[in-house]
PDB file of C-alpha atoms in Angstrom:
ATOM      1  CA  UNK P   1      60.331 259.397 -96.013  1.00  0.00           C
ATOM      2  CA  UNK P   2      60.238 259.594 -99.786  1.00  0.00           C
ATOM      3  CA  UNK P   3      62.894 257.804-101.812  1.00  0.00           C
ATOM      4  CA  UNK P   4      64.037 258.944-105.271  1.00  0.00           C
ATOM      5  CA  UNK P   5      61.833 257.830-108.123  1.00  0.00           C
ATOM      6  CA  UNK P   6      64.691 255.823-109.631  1.00  0.00           C
ATOM      7  CA  UNK P   7      65.112 253.875-106.397  1.00  0.00           C
ATOM      8  CA  UNK P   8      61.400 253.116-106.235  1.00  0.00           C
ATOM      9  CA  UNK P   9      61.431 252.018-109.860  1.00  0.00           C
ATOM     10  CA  UNK P  10      64.349 249.657-109.230  1.00  0.00           C
ATOM     11  CA  UNK P  11      62.767 248.223-106.076  1.00  0.00           C
ATOM     12  CA  UNK P  12      59.461 247.683-107.880  1.00  0.00           C
ATOM     13  CA  UNK P  13      61.120 245.880-110.772  1.00  0.00           C
ATOM     14  CA  UNK P  14      63.444 243.800-108.583  1.00  0.00           C
ATOM     15  CA  UNK P  15      61.311 242.994-105.546  1.00  0.00           C
ATOM     16  CA  UNK P  16      57.600 243.457-106.261  1.00  0.00           C
ATOM     17  CA  UNK P  17      57.145 242.602-109.934  1.00  0.00           C
ATOM     18  CA  UNK P  18      58.516 239.032-109.604  1.00  0.00           C
ATOM     19  CA  UNK P  19      55.763 238.280-107.083  1.00  0.00           C
ATOM     20  CA  UNK P  20      53.203 238.824-109.847  1.00  0.00           C
ATOM     21  CA  UNK P  21      54.832 236.296-112.178  1.00  0.00           C
ATOM     22  CA  UNK P  22      52.899 233.066-112.882  1.00  0.00           C
ATOM     23  CA  UNK P  23      56.201 231.179-112.717  1.00  0.00           C
ATOM     24  CA  UNK P  24      55.840 231.206-108.925  1.00  0.00           C
ATOM     25  CA  UNK P  25      53.196 229.144-107.108  1.00  0.00           C
ATOM     26  CA  UNK P  26      50.179 231.284-106.316  1.00  0.00           C
ATOM     27  CA  UNK P  27      50.533 230.678-102.566  1.00  0.00           C
ATOM     28  CA  UNK P  28      54.100 232.015-102.654  1.00  0.00           C
ATOM     29  CA  UNK P  29      53.013 235.050-104.634  1.00  0.00           C
ATOM     30  CA  UNK P  30      50.227 235.856-102.184  1.00  0.00           C
ATOM     31  CA  UNK P  31      52.440 235.479 -99.124  1.00  0.00           C
ATOM     32  CA  UNK P  32      55.222 237.536-100.667  1.00  0.00           C
ATOM     33  CA  UNK P  33      52.977 240.436-101.594  1.00  0.00           C
ATOM     34  CA  UNK P  34      51.411 240.438 -98.139  1.00  0.00           C
ATOM     35  CA  UNK P  35      54.875 240.570 -96.599  1.00  0.00           C
ATOM     36  CA  UNK P  36      55.860 243.537 -98.782  1.00  0.00           C
ATOM     37  CA  UNK P  37      52.683 245.442 -97.913  1.00  0.00           C
ATOM     38  CA  UNK P  38      53.015 244.735 -94.209  1.00  0.00           C
ATOM     39  CA  UNK P  39      56.624 245.960 -94.184  1.00  0.00           C
ATOM     40  CA  UNK P  40      55.967 249.423 -95.631  1.00  0.00           C
ATOM     41  CA  UNK P  41      55.291 252.450 -93.405  1.00  0.00           C
ATOM     42  CA  UNK P  42      51.816 253.800 -92.650  1.00  0.00           C
ATOM     43  CA  UNK P  43      50.874 257.402 -91.885  1.00  0.00           C
ATOM     44  CA  UNK P  44      51.164 258.311 -88.219  1.00  0.00           C
ATOM     45  CA  UNK P  45      47.953 257.682 -86.311  1.00  0.00           C
ATOM     46  CA  UNK P  46      46.594 255.085 -88.761  1.00  0.00           C
ATOM     47  CA  UNK P  47      44.232 252.635 -87.085  1.00  0.00           C
ATOM     48  CA  UNK P  48      43.325 249.119 -88.221  1.00  0.00           C
ATOM     49  CA  UNK P  49      40.430 246.850 -87.364  1.00  0.00           C
ATOM     50  CA  UNK P  50      39.144 243.541 -88.684  1.00  0.00           C
ATOM     51  CA  UNK P  51      35.589 242.401 -89.197  1.00  0.00           C
ATOM     52  CA  UNK P  52      33.311 241.429 -92.036  1.00  0.00           C
ATOM     53  CA  UNK P  53      30.878 242.948 -94.475  1.00  0.00           C
ATOM     54  CA  UNK P  54      28.161 240.705 -95.770  1.00  0.00           C
ATOM     55  CA  UNK P  55      30.092 237.627 -94.676  1.00  0.00           C
ATOM     56  CA  UNK P  56      33.269 238.798 -96.431  1.00  0.00           C
ATOM     57  CA  UNK P  57      36.335 239.196 -94.220  1.00  0.00           C
ATOM     58  CA  UNK P  58      37.203 242.912 -94.280  1.00  0.00           C
ATOM     59  CA  UNK P  59      39.994 245.104 -92.961  1.00  0.00           C
ATOM     60  CA  UNK P  60      39.118 248.675 -92.010  1.00  0.00           C
ATOM     61  CA  UNK P  61      41.840 251.318 -92.215  1.00  0.00           C
ATOM     62  CA  UNK P  62      41.030 254.594 -90.479  1.00  0.00           C
ATOM     63  CA  UNK P  63      43.002 257.837 -90.326  1.00  0.00           C
ATOM     64  CA  UNK P  64      43.798 259.829 -87.222  1.00  0.00           C
ATOM     65  CA  UNK P  65      41.265 262.415 -86.150  1.00  0.00           C
ATOM     66  CA  UNK P  66      37.465 262.695 -86.524  1.00  0.00           C
ATOM     67  CA  UNK P  67      35.728 261.139 -89.542  1.00  0.00           C
ATOM     68  CA  UNK P  68      33.445 262.633 -92.132  1.00  0.00           C
ATOM     69  CA  UNK P  69      29.955 261.237 -92.847  1.00  0.00           C
ATOM     70  CA  UNK P  70      31.163 259.234 -95.853  1.00  0.00           C
ATOM     71  CA  UNK P  71      32.830 255.826 -96.241  1.00  0.00           C
ATOM     72  CA  UNK P  72      35.002 254.107 -98.858  1.00  0.00           C
ATOM     73  CA  UNK P  73      35.024 250.525-100.132  1.00  0.00           C
ATOM     74  CA  UNK P  74      38.412 249.652-101.655  1.00  0.00           C
ATOM     75  CA  UNK P  75      38.860 246.669-103.978  1.00  0.00           C
ATOM     76  CA  UNK P  76      42.512 245.656-104.132  1.00  0.00           C
ATOM     77  CA  UNK P  77      44.384 244.673-107.267  1.00  0.00           C
ATOM     78  CA  UNK P  78      46.423 241.582-108.060  1.00  0.00           C
ATOM     79  CA  UNK P  79      45.067 240.166-111.300  1.00  0.00           C
ATOM     80  CA  UNK P  80      42.146 238.530-109.438  1.00  0.00           C
ATOM     81  CA  UNK P  81      44.687 235.906-108.302  1.00  0.00           C
ATOM     82  CA  UNK P  82      46.756 237.602-105.599  1.00  0.00           C
ATOM     83  CA  UNK P  83      46.625 240.657-103.371  1.00  0.00           C
ATOM     84  CA  UNK P  84      44.798 241.270-100.111  1.00  0.00           C
ATOM     85  CA  UNK P  85      44.056 243.991 -97.565  1.00  0.00           C
ATOM     86  CA  UNK P  86      47.585 243.414 -96.202  1.00  0.00           C
ATOM     87  CA  UNK P  87      49.354 243.832 -99.542  1.00  0.00           C
ATOM     88  CA  UNK P  88      47.582 247.138-100.174  1.00  0.00           C
ATOM     89  CA  UNK P  89      47.656 248.523 -96.641  1.00  0.00           C
ATOM     90  CA  UNK P  90      50.015 251.489 -97.340  1.00  0.00           C
ATOM     91  CA  UNK P  91      47.946 252.611-100.343  1.00  0.00           C
ATOM     92  CA  UNK P  92      44.690 252.273 -98.407  1.00  0.00           C
ATOM     93  CA  UNK P  93      46.113 254.127 -95.405  1.00  0.00           C
ATOM     94  CA  UNK P  94      47.135 256.991 -97.672  1.00  0.00           C
ATOM     95  CA  UNK P  95      43.669 257.047 -99.204  1.00  0.00           C
ATOM     96  CA  UNK P  96      42.038 256.980 -95.765  1.00  0.00           C
ATOM     97  CA  UNK P  97      44.075 259.995 -94.709  1.00  0.00           C
ATOM     98  CA  UNK P  98      43.155 261.871 -97.904  1.00  0.00           C
ATOM     99  CA  UNK P  99      39.447 261.050 -97.698  1.00  0.00           C
ATOM    100  CA  UNK P 100      39.300 261.669 -93.954  1.00  0.00           C
ATOM    101  CA  UNK P 101      37.275 258.555 -93.272  1.00  0.00           C
ATOM    102  CA  UNK P 102      37.594 254.782 -92.784  1.00  0.00           C
ATOM    103  CA  UNK P 103      38.260 252.644 -95.844  1.00  0.00           C
ATOM    104  CA  UNK P 104      36.804 249.119 -95.911  1.00  0.00           C
ATOM    105  CA  UNK P 105      38.890 246.541 -97.818  1.00  0.00           C
ATOM    106  CA  UNK P 106      37.041 243.271 -98.477  1.00  0.00           C
ATOM    107  CA  UNK P 107      39.193 240.172 -98.840  1.00  0.00           C
ATOM    108  CA  UNK P 108      37.163 238.999-101.808  1.00  0.00           C
ATOM    109  CA  UNK P 109      37.578 235.461-103.075  1.00  0.00           C
ATOM    110  CA  UNK P 110      40.410 234.910-105.550  1.00  0.00           C
ATOM    111  CA  UNK P 111      40.878 232.783-108.655  1.00  0.00           C
ATOM    112  CA  UNK P 112      41.752 230.141-109.632  1.00  0.00           C
ATOM    113  CA  UNK P 113      39.988 228.616-106.633  1.00  0.00           C
ATOM    114  CA  UNK P 114      37.060 231.005-107.055  1.00  0.00           C
ATOM    115  CA  UNK P 115      36.617 232.269-110.641  1.00  0.00           C
ATOM    116  CA  UNK P 116      34.169 234.926-111.811  1.00  0.00           C
ATOM    117  CA  UNK P 117      31.669 235.925-110.483  1.00  0.00           C
ATOM    118  CA  UNK P 118      32.893 235.125-106.946  1.00  0.00           C
ATOM    119  CA  UNK P 119      34.895 238.366-106.540  1.00  0.00           C
ATOM    120  CA  UNK P 120      32.023 240.458-107.876  1.00  0.00           C
ATOM    121  CA  UNK P 121      29.520 238.687-105.638  1.00  0.00           C
ATOM    122  CA  UNK P 122      31.720 239.446-102.617  1.00  0.00           C
ATOM    123  CA  UNK P 123      32.074 243.097-103.603  1.00  0.00           C
ATOM    124  CA  UNK P 124      28.296 243.329-103.937  1.00  0.00           C
ATOM    125  CA  UNK P 125      27.808 241.689-100.534  1.00  0.00           C
ATOM    126  CA  UNK P 126      30.176 244.202 -98.935  1.00  0.00           C
ATOM    127  CA  UNK P 127      28.303 247.080-100.597  1.00  0.00           C
ATOM    128  CA  UNK P 128      24.939 245.790 -99.376  1.00  0.00           C
ATOM    129  CA  UNK P 129      26.270 245.362 -95.836  1.00  0.00           C
ATOM    130  CA  UNK P 130      27.589 248.920 -95.694  1.00  0.00           C
ATOM    131  CA  UNK P 131      24.263 250.189 -96.997  1.00  0.00           C
ATOM    132  CA  UNK P 132      22.399 248.081 -94.440  1.00  0.00           C
ATOM    133  CA  UNK P 133      24.551 249.647 -91.704  1.00  0.00           C
ATOM    134  CA  UNK P 134      22.880 252.960 -92.514  1.00  0.00           C
ATOM    135  CA  UNK P 135      25.270 254.574 -94.979  1.00  0.00           C
ATOM    136  CA  UNK P 136      23.468 256.250 -97.903  1.00  0.00           C
ATOM    137  CA  UNK P 137      24.716 255.275-101.350  1.00  0.00           C
ATOM    138  CA  UNK P 138      25.659 258.892-102.091  1.00  0.00           C
ATOM    139  CA  UNK P 139      27.938 258.856 -99.023  1.00  0.00           C
ATOM    140  CA  UNK P 140      29.897 255.784-100.181  1.00  0.00           C
ATOM    141  CA  UNK P 141      32.792 255.878-102.647  1.00  0.00           C
ATOM    142  CA  UNK P 142      34.007 252.727-104.372  1.00  0.00           C
ATOM    143  CA  UNK P 143      37.658 252.599-105.405  1.00  0.00           C
ATOM    144  CA  UNK P 144      40.171 250.040-106.615  1.00  0.00           C
ATOM    145  CA  UNK P 145      43.424 249.485-108.443  1.00  0.00           C
ATOM    146  CA  UNK P 146      44.276 247.264-111.404  1.00  0.00           C
ATOM    147  CA  UNK P 147      41.956 244.227-111.268  1.00  0.00           C
ATOM    148  CA  UNK P 148      40.245 245.911-108.329  1.00  0.00           C
ATOM    149  CA  UNK P 149      39.565 248.884-110.578  1.00  0.00           C
ATOM    150  CA  UNK P 150      37.943 246.601-113.117  1.00  0.00           C
ATOM    151  CA  UNK P 151      35.975 244.999-110.307  1.00  0.00           C
ATOM    152  CA  UNK P 152      34.789 248.432-109.142  1.00  0.00           C
ATOM    153  CA  UNK P 153      33.402 249.194-112.608  1.00  0.00           C
ATOM    154  CA  UNK P 154      31.811 245.743-112.786  1.00  0.00           C
ATOM    155  CA  UNK P 155      30.146 246.474-109.448  1.00  0.00           C
ATOM    156  CA  UNK P 156      28.716 249.688-110.877  1.00  0.00           C
ATOM    157  CA  UNK P 157      27.286 247.790-113.827  1.00  0.00           C
ATOM    158  CA  UNK P 158      25.803 245.112-111.548  1.00  0.00           C
ATOM    159  CA  UNK P 159      24.183 247.719-109.297  1.00  0.00           C
ATOM    160  CA  UNK P 160      22.741 249.598-112.249  1.00  0.00           C
ATOM    161  CA  UNK P 161      21.439 246.403-113.868  1.00  0.00           C
ATOM    162  CA  UNK P 162      19.642 245.516-110.638  1.00  0.00           C
ATOM    163  CA  UNK P 163      18.108 248.984-110.320  1.00  0.00           C
ATOM    164  CA  UNK P 164      20.000 249.913-107.162  1.00  0.00           C
ATOM    165  CA  UNK P 165      21.351 253.273-106.098  1.00  0.00           C
ATOM    166  CA  UNK P 166      24.908 253.937-107.238  1.00  0.00           C
ATOM    167  CA  UNK P 167      27.891 255.153-105.182  1.00  0.00           C
ATOM    168  CA  UNK P 168      28.547 258.839-104.790  1.00  0.00           C
ATOM    169  CA  UNK P 169      31.901 258.557-106.573  1.00  0.00           C
ATOM    170  CA  UNK P 170      34.322 256.023-108.018  1.00  0.00           C
ATOM    171  CA  UNK P 171      38.126 256.073-107.847  1.00  0.00           C
ATOM    172  CA  UNK P 172      40.163 253.965-110.266  1.00  0.00           C
ATOM    173  CA  UNK P 173      43.934 253.455-110.133  1.00  0.00           C
ATOM    174  CA  UNK P 174      45.464 251.804-113.217  1.00  0.00           C
ATOM    175  CA  UNK P 175      42.191 249.949-113.902  1.00  0.00           C
ATOM    176  CA  UNK P 176      42.367 246.675-115.819  1.00  0.00           C
ATOM    177  CA  UNK P 177      39.308 246.791-118.050  1.00  0.00           C
ATOM    178  CA  UNK P 178      40.163 245.070-121.339  1.00  0.00           C
ATOM    179  CA  UNK P 179      40.498 241.348-120.694  1.00  0.00           C
ATOM    180  CA  UNK P 180      40.866 240.677-124.430  1.00  0.00           C
ATOM    181  CA  UNK P 181      44.459 241.970-124.122  1.00  0.00           C
ATOM    182  CA  UNK P 182      44.378 243.803-127.453  1.00  0.00           C
ATOM    183  CA  UNK P 183      45.519 247.266-126.302  1.00  0.00           C
ATOM    184  CA  UNK P 184      48.557 248.750-128.024  1.00  0.00           C
ATOM    185  CA  UNK P 185      50.159 249.804-124.726  1.00  0.00           C
ATOM    186  CA  UNK P 186      50.687 246.138-123.812  1.00  0.00           C
ATOM    187  CA  UNK P 187      53.528 246.110-126.308  1.00  0.00           C
ATOM    188  CA  UNK P 188      54.330 249.831-126.472  1.00  0.00           C
ATOM    189  CA  UNK P 189      55.051 250.116-122.741  1.00  0.00           C
ATOM    190  CA  UNK P 190      56.269 246.588-122.040  1.00  0.00           C
ATOM    191  CA  UNK P 191      59.821 247.763-121.389  1.00  0.00           C
ATOM    192  CA  UNK P 192      58.921 250.902-119.420  1.00  0.00           C
ATOM    193  CA  UNK P 193      56.449 249.397-116.939  1.00  0.00           C
ATOM    194  CA  UNK P 194      58.397 248.485-113.788  1.00  0.00           C
ATOM    195  CA  UNK P 195      55.510 246.570-112.209  1.00  0.00           C
ATOM    196  CA  UNK P 196      53.652 244.520-114.765  1.00  0.00           C
ATOM    197  CA  UNK P 197      54.812 242.219-117.562  1.00  0.00           C
ATOM    198  CA  UNK P 198      52.012 241.878-120.134  1.00  0.00           C
ATOM    199  CA  UNK P 199      52.969 238.261-120.809  1.00  0.00           C
ATOM    200  CA  UNK P 200      51.590 237.367-117.370  1.00  0.00           C
ATOM    201  CA  UNK P 201      48.062 238.556-118.077  1.00  0.00           C
ATOM    202  CA  UNK P 202      46.697 235.815-120.334  1.00  0.00           C
ATOM    203  CA  UNK P 203      46.914 233.139-117.644  1.00  0.00           C
ATOM    204  CA  UNK P 204      45.218 235.465-115.154  1.00  0.00           C
ATOM    205  CA  UNK P 205      42.358 236.057-117.592  1.00  0.00           C
ATOM    206  CA  UNK P 206      41.905 232.314-118.113  1.00  0.00           C
ATOM    207  CA  UNK P 207      41.949 231.590-114.372  1.00  0.00           C
ATOM    208  CA  UNK P 208      39.515 234.403-113.555  1.00  0.00           C
ATOM    209  CA  UNK P 209      36.974 234.198-116.357  1.00  0.00           C
ATOM    210  CA  UNK P 210      36.774 230.406-116.576  1.00  0.00           C
ATOM    211  CA  UNK P 211      33.691 229.470-118.573  1.00  0.00           C
ATOM    212  CA  UNK P 212      32.151 232.934-118.228  1.00  0.00           C
ATOM    213  CA  UNK P 213      34.458 234.837-120.600  1.00  0.00           C
ATOM    214  CA  UNK P 214      31.568 236.439-122.481  1.00  0.00           C
ATOM    215  CA  UNK P 215      29.744 237.889-119.469  1.00  0.00           C
ATOM    216  CA  UNK P 216      28.926 241.615-119.996  1.00  0.00           C
ATOM    217  CA  UNK P 217      30.341 242.530-116.581  1.00  0.00           C
ATOM    218  CA  UNK P 218      33.750 241.373-117.834  1.00  0.00           C
ATOM    219  CA  UNK P 219      33.697 243.919-120.683  1.00  0.00           C
ATOM    220  CA  UNK P 220      33.092 247.287-118.982  1.00  0.00           C
ATOM    221  CA  UNK P 221      34.551 249.242-121.903  1.00  0.00           C
ATOM    222  CA  UNK P 222      31.695 247.965-124.059  1.00  0.00           C
ATOM    223  CA  UNK P 223      29.030 249.050-121.564  1.00  0.00           C
ATOM    224  CA  UNK P 224      26.841 252.140-121.676  1.00  0.00           C
ATOM    225  CA  UNK P 225      28.783 254.554-119.462  1.00  0.00           C
ATOM    226  CA  UNK P 226      26.057 257.206-119.272  1.00  0.00           C
ATOM    227  CA  UNK P 227      24.505 258.103-115.945  1.00  0.00           C
ATOM    228  CA  UNK P 228      27.354 256.841-113.801  1.00  0.00           C
ATOM    229  CA  UNK P 229      28.658 258.691-110.733  1.00  0.00           C
ATOM    230  CA  UNK P 230      31.767 260.854-111.101  1.00  0.00           C
ATOM    231  CA  UNK P 231      34.818 258.830-112.095  1.00  0.00           C
ATOM    232  CA  UNK P 232      38.271 259.819-110.844  1.00  0.00           C
ATOM    233  CA  UNK P 233      41.002 257.951-112.714  1.00  0.00           C
ATOM    234  CA  UNK P 234      44.744 257.684-112.039  1.00  0.00           C
ATOM    235  CA  UNK P 235      47.212 255.921-114.326  1.00  0.00           C
ATOM    236  CA  UNK P 236      50.906 255.893-115.099  1.00  0.00           C
ATOM    237  CA  UNK P 237      51.806 257.142-118.558  1.00  0.00           C
ATOM    238  CA  UNK P 238      54.422 254.373-118.876  1.00  0.00           C
ATOM    239  CA  UNK P 239      52.258 251.451-117.791  1.00  0.00           C
ATOM    240  CA  UNK P 240      51.022 248.619-119.961  1.00  0.00           C
ATOM    241  CA  UNK P 241      47.377 249.237-119.011  1.00  0.00           C
ATOM    242  CA  UNK P 242      47.283 252.973-119.672  1.00  0.00           C
ATOM    243  CA  UNK P 243      45.214 252.436-122.824  1.00  0.00           C
ATOM    244  CA  UNK P 244      42.467 250.926-120.650  1.00  0.00           C
ATOM    245  CA  UNK P 245      42.333 254.106-118.575  1.00  0.00           C
ATOM    246  CA  UNK P 246      42.504 256.293-121.683  1.00  0.00           C
ATOM    247  CA  UNK P 247      39.628 254.433-123.332  1.00  0.00           C
ATOM    248  CA  UNK P 248      37.435 254.549-120.227  1.00  0.00           C
ATOM    249  CA  UNK P 249      37.982 258.272-119.772  1.00  0.00           C
ATOM    250  CA  UNK P 250      37.231 259.014-123.423  1.00  0.00           C
ATOM    251  CA  UNK P 251      34.081 256.891-123.533  1.00  0.00           C
ATOM    252  CA  UNK P 252      32.757 258.074-120.174  1.00  0.00           C
ATOM    253  CA  UNK P 253      33.219 261.720-121.123  1.00  0.00           C
ATOM    254  CA  UNK P 254      31.506 261.105-124.462  1.00  0.00           C
ATOM    255  CA  UNK P 255      28.582 259.575-122.537  1.00  0.00           C
ATOM    256  CA  UNK P 256      28.298 262.659-120.315  1.00  0.00           C
ATOM    257  CA  UNK P 257      29.680 261.096-117.141  1.00  0.00           C
ATOM    258  CA  UNK P 258      31.833 263.470-115.046  1.00  0.00           C
ATOM    259  CA  UNK P 259      35.495 262.396-115.162  1.00  0.00           C
ATOM    260  CA  UNK P 260      38.814 263.593-113.801  1.00  0.00           C
ATOM    261  CA  UNK P 261      42.008 261.982-115.058  1.00  0.00           C
ATOM    262  CA  UNK P 262      45.544 262.090-113.649  1.00  0.00           C
ATOM    263  CA  UNK P 263      47.827 260.510-116.248  1.00  0.00           C
ATOM    264  CA  UNK P 264      51.153 260.763-114.463  1.00  0.00           C
ATOM    265  CA  UNK P 265      54.298 261.039-116.567  1.00  0.00           C
ATOM    266  CA  UNK P 266      57.125 258.622-115.836  1.00  0.00           C
ATOM    267  CA  UNK P 267      55.001 256.307-113.706  1.00  0.00           C
ATOM    268  CA  UNK P 268      54.373 252.589-113.982  1.00  0.00           C
ATOM    269  CA  UNK P 269      51.419 250.334-113.215  1.00  0.00           C
ATOM    270  CA  UNK P 270      49.694 250.851-109.848  1.00  0.00           C
ATOM    271  CA  UNK P 271      52.464 253.147-108.605  1.00  0.00           C
ATOM    272  CA  UNK P 272      50.342 254.412-105.649  1.00  0.00           C
ATOM    273  CA  UNK P 273      51.001 251.094-103.868  1.00  0.00           C
ATOM    274  CA  UNK P 274      54.291 252.742-102.877  1.00  0.00           C
ATOM    275  CA  UNK P 275      52.508 255.329-100.746  1.00  0.00           C
ATOM    276  CA  UNK P 276      54.849 256.701 -98.111  1.00  0.00           C
ATOM    277  CA  UNK P 277      57.945 255.997-100.218  1.00  0.00           C
ATOM    278  CA  UNK P 278      57.167 257.609-103.567  1.00  0.00           C
ATOM    279  CA  UNK P 279      56.221 261.280-103.759  1.00  0.00           C
ATOM    280  CA  UNK P 280      54.131 260.761-106.893  1.00  0.00           C
ATOM    281  CA  UNK P 281      52.157 258.052-105.111  1.00  0.00           C
ATOM    282  CA  UNK P 282      51.301 260.304-102.192  1.00  0.00           C
ATOM    283  CA  UNK P 283      50.387 263.159-104.521  1.00  0.00           C
ATOM    284  CA  UNK P 284      48.088 260.927-106.563  1.00  0.00           C
ATOM    285  CA  UNK P 285      46.341 259.541-103.474  1.00  0.00           C
ATOM    286  CA  UNK P 286      45.907 263.016-102.007  1.00  0.00           C
ATOM    287  CA  UNK P 287      44.247 264.274-105.193  1.00  0.00           C
ATOM    288  CA  UNK P 288      42.096 261.170-105.553  1.00  0.00           C
ATOM    289  CA  UNK P 289      41.039 261.154-101.916  1.00  0.00           C
ATOM    290  CA  UNK P 290      40.046 264.817-101.923  1.00  0.00           C
ATOM    291  CA  UNK P 291      37.949 264.258-105.054  1.00  0.00           C
ATOM    292  CA  UNK P 292      36.135 261.264-103.539  1.00  0.00           C
ATOM    293  CA  UNK P 293      35.575 263.184-100.313  1.00  0.00           C
ATOM    294  CA  UNK P 294      34.134 266.200-102.139  1.00  0.00           C
ATOM    295  CA  UNK P 295      31.690 264.091-104.161  1.00  0.00           C
ATOM    296  CA  UNK P 296      30.470 262.074-101.185  1.00  0.00           C
ATOM    297  CA  UNK P 297      30.010 264.930 -98.742  1.00  0.00           C
ATOM    298  CA  UNK P 298      28.335 267.548-100.898  1.00  0.00           C
TER     299      UNK P 298
END
């Protein structure tokens, strides 16, 4: 049952946002976010299974009914420090229903225990395992939110650099792409973003990048964006990372890469995590899922 947008905004600011703050121990933040995700409703008929892809522990969320020939890898957000398949279960379940197929969510290694490139290596291992299971690259979509969105783009760049086939489509929700933290929206939208305080990001960057801050895969906005698969981007117009999405869309279009962009008025960072409670979240996931499904089943 959907709740009013104002109620969702208040709950996000009061209950979810504090769990992203570096003032709390990282173990507390991880456990709290998992508890929030596990407490939210899932679409009727949603099925869950646990396994691994390429040695990476993975949760698989499947919708009710028969599946299409495609599959989705979803890379969760959380600043590379927190988040898990459990914390993002409602979002992933909504995406599974919209795409009509199972979504695989790798529990990639997190910083500060495992800085870059551990998360990217795990994402690549999951991709290779799904390919080895017989799924053509064109039939696989890669998606992610926030840091997971940045990780999805980094995975594209890694695959291209190694001469491998690319996914059939990519879905990005509030992607975090500029780790230099120079975007104007970090200050412009600081008071309007109910989820993310920009003052928390610098410590996450330091913990994640470690000694590898200059690696090209950490600067996807500086990469050649030509020849990539279709990009489908969702962002909240009031979020502190909206400039990252804006810049990616502009540069990808200029490079000739197909792009769709849903820049949703009145929404904050990663608002689709409230799938099942927020109408705008369900609408965004429905649109994104249908786009990924169309690209990967043509």
